[in-house]
Coordinates of C-alpha atoms in Angstrom, one line a residue:
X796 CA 32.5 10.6 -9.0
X797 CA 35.2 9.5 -11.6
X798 CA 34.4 6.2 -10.6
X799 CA 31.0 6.4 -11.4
X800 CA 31.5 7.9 -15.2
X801 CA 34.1 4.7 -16.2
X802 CA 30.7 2.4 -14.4
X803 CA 28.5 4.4 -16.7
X804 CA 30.9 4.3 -19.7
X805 CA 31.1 0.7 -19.4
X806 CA 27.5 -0.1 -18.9
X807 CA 26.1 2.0 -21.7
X808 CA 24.8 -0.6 -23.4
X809 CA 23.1 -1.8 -21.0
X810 CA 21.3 1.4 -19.4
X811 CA 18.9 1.7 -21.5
X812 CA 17.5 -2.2 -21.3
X813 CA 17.8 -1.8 -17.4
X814 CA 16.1 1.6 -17.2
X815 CA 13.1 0.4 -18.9
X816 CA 13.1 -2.9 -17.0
X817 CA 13.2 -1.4 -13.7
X818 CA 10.0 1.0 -14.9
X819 CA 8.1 -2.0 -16.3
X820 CA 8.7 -4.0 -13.1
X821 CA 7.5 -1.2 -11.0
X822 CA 4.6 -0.5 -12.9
X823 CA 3.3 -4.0 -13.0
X824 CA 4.9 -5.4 -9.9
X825 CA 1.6 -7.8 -9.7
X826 CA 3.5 -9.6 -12.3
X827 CA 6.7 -10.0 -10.8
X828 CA 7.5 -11.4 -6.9
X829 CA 9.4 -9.4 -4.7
X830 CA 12.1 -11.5 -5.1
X831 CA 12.3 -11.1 -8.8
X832 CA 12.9 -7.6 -8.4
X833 CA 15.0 -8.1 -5.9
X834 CA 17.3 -10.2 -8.2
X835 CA 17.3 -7.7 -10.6
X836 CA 18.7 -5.1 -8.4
X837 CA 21.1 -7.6 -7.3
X838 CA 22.0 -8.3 -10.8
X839 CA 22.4 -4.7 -11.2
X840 CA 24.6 -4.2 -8.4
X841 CA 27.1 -6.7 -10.0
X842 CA 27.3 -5.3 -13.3
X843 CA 28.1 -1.9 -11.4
X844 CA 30.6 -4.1 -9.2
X845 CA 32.3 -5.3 -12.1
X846 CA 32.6 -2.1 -14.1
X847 CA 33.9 0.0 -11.5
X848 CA 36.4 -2.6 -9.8
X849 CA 34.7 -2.7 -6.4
X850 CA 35.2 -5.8 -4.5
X851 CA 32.6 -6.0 -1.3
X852 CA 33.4 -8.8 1.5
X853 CA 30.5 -9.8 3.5
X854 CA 30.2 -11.4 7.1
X855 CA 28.0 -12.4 9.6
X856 CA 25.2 -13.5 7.0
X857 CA 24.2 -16.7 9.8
X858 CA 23.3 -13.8 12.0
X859 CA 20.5 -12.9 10.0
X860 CA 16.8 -13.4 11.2
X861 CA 15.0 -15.8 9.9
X862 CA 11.6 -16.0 8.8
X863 CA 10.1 -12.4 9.8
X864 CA 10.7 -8.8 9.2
X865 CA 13.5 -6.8 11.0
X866 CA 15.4 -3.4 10.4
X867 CA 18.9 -2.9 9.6
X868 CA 20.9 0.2 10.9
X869 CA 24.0 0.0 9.1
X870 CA 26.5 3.3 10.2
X871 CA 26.3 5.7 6.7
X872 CA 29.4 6.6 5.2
X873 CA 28.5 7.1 1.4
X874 CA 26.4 6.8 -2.1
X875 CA 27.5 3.1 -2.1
X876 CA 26.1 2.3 1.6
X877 CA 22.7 0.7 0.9
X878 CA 24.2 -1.2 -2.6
X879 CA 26.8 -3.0 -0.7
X880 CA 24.3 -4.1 1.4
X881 CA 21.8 -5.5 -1.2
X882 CA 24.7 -6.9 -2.6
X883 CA 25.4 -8.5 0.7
X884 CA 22.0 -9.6 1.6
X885 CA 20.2 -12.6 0.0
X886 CA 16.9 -12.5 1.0
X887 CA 15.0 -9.0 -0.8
X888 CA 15.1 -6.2 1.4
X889 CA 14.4 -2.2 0.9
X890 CA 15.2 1.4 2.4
X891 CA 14.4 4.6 3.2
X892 CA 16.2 7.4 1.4
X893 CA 16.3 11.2 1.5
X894 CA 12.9 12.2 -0.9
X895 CA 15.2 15.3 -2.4
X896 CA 17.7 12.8 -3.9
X897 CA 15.5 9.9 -5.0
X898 CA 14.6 11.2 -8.2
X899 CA 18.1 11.1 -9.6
X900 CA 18.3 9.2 -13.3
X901 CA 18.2 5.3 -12.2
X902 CA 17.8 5.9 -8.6
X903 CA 14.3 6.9 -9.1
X904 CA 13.6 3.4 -11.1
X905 CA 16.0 1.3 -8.8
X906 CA 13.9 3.5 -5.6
X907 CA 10.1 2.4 -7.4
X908 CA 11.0 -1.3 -8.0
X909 CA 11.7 -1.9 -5.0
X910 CA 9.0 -0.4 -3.0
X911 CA 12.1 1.7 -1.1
X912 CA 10.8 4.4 1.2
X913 CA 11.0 8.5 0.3
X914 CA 11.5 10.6 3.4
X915 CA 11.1 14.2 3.7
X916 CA 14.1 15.3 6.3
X917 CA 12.5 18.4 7.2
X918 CA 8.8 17.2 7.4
X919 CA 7.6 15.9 10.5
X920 CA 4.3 14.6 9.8
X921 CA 5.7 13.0 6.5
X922 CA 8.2 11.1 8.6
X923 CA 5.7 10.0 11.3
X924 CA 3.7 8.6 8.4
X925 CA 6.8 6.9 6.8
X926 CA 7.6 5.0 10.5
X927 CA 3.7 4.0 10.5
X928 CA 4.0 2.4 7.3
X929 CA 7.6 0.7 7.8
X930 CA 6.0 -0.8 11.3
X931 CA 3.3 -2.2 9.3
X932 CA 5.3 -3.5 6.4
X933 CA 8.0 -5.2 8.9
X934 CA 5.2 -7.0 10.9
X935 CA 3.8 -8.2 7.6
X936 CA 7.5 -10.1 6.8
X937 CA 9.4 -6.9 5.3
X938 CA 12.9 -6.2 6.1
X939 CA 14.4 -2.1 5.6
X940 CA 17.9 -0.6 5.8
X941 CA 17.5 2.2 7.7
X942 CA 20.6 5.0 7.7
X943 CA 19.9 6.2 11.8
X944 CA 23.0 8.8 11.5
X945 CA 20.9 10.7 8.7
X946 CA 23.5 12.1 6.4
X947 CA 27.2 11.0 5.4
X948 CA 29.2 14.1 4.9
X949 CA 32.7 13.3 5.7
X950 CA 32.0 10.7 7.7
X951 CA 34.2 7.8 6.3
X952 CA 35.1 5.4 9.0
X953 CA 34.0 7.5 11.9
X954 CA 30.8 6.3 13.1
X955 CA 28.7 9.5 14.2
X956 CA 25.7 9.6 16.8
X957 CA 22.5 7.2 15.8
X958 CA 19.4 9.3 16.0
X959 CA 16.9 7.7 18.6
X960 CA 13.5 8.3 16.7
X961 CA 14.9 6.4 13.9
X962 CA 14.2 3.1 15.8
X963 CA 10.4 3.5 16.5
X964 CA 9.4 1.6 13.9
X965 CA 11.4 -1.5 14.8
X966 CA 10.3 -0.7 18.5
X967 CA 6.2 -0.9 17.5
X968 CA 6.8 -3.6 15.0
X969 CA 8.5 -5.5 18.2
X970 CA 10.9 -6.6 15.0
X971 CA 14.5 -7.8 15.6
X972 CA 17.3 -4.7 14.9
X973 CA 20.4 -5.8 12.6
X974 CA 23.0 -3.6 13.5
X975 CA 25.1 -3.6 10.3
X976 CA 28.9 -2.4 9.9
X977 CA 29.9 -0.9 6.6
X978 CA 33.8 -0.5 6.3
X979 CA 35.5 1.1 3.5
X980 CA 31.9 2.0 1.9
X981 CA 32.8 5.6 1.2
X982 CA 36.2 4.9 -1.3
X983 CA 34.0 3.6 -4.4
X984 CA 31.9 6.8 -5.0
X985 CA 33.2 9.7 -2.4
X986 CA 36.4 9.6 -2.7
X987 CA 38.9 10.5 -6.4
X988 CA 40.0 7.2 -7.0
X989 CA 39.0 4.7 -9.9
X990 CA 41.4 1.8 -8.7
X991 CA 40.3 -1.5 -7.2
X992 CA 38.6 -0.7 -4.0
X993 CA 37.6 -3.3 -1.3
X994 CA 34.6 -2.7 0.7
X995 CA 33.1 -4.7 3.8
X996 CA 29.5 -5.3 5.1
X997 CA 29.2 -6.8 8.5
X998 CA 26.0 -8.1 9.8
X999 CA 25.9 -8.2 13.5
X1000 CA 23.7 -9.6 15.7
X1001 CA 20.2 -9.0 16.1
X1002 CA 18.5 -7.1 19.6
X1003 CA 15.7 -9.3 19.7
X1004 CA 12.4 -7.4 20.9
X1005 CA 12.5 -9.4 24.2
X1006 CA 16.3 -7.9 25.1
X1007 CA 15.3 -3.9 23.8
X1008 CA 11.7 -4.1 25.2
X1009 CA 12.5 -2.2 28.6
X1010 CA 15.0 0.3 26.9
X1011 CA 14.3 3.5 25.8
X1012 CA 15.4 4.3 21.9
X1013 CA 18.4 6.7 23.2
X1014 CA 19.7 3.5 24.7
X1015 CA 19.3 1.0 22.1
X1016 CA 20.6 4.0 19.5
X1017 CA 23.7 3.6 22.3
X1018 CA 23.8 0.2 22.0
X1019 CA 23.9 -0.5 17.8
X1020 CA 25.9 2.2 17.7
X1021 CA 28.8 1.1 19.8
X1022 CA 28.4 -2.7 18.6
X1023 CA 29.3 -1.5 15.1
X1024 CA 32.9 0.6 16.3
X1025 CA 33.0 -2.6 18.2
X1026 CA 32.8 -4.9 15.2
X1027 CA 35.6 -2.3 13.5
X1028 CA 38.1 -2.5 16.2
X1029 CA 38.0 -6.4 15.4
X1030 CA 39.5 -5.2 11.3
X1031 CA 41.9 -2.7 13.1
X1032 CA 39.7 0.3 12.8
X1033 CA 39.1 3.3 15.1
X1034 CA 35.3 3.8 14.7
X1035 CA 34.9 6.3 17.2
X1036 CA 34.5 9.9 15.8
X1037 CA 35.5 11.5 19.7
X1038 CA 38.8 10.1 19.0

């Protein structure tokens, strides 16, 4: 949190211009290209970089798909998670947040421009819709950062249990699933300190539809999951939250 006041102390100046940006882009997003937008946020992203002393490494961009739609399920560990990747990922991509906490000052306009996806946790219905439209969007080229573990309380480096019905809508969409690693993602905005913090984002490689097909989502949950504690062993880290 005190990390976030000396970002917003140092980017006062600059709020206000990128506040009423965001809103215009939204508004009359048939005047600006997804990527545009994208580039904004981006832009964004390094101001806030700068400001607060946060230094992300990134890895594994080659193992990105090319030319189509996929969904990334990165492990969740903090209010920094789905920045570090936008930071990290070139081509414009969205996500699906938590509807109760999307309406925060700037979220809200950074949430609208980029078409990111509000989800009811305790509606049903509302999330079934929300998997319809994020099959339909990936088929049409989309890509989406999809939190599986749901929240990030305490989590830190411990990756915790991916929920299976979070990966229908890559399943339908028959779209390739990025598991993503986040290291270190929780120290800029949950933790005390307002120091230089180093970050990592890790894209691994894709399960293409023809290698998940015959699996059940509690398997291929299995599967991402363990590839990213995997993918931390290889930086010295103990992913697994049983031990």
């Amino acid at each position: 949190m005190f990390r976030l006041i000396v970002i917003i102390f140092w980017n006062l100046y600059r709020i206000p211009y990128m506040v009423i940006r965001m809103r215009y882009m939204a508004k009359h997003s048939d005047q600006f290209t997804e990527f545009d937008r994208y580039k904004f946020a981006q832009h964004e992203v390094l101001c806030m970089n700068h400001a607060g002393k946060i230094e992300t490494e990134v890895y594994g961009q080659d193992n990105l798909p090319k030319d189509c739609g996929y969904v990334m399920y990165p492990n969740h560990q903090g209010k920094y998670d789905a920045t570090s990747i936008i930071y990290a990922h070139n081509l414009p991509c969205t996500f699906v947040m938590d509807k109760a906490k999307s309406y925060q000052f700037f979220v809200r306009e950074m949430v609208n421009m980029l078409g990111a996806k509000r989800l009811e946790l305790t509606n049903l219905k509302q999330g079934l819709q929300i998997i319809k439209e994020i099959t339909q969007e990936v088929q049409e080229g989309k890509r989406f950062i999809l939190f599986s573990e749901g929240g990030y309380h305490n989590n830190r480096n411990k990756v915790q249990d991916f929920k299976p019905g979070s990966f229908k809508a890559a399943v339908r969409a028959k779209a390739p699933i990025v598991p993503v690693c986040l290291i270190d993602s929780y120290k800029p905005f949950n933790t005390l300190t307002v120091g230089p913090v180093v970050t990592k984002v890790s894209f691994l490689k894709p399960l293409y539809y023809e290698e998940y097909k015959d699996m059940k989502t509690p398997e291929i949950a299995s599967i991402v999951r363990q590839r990213i504690i995997d993918e931390m062993a290889r930086f010295g880290i103990n992913g697994n939250k049983d031990e």
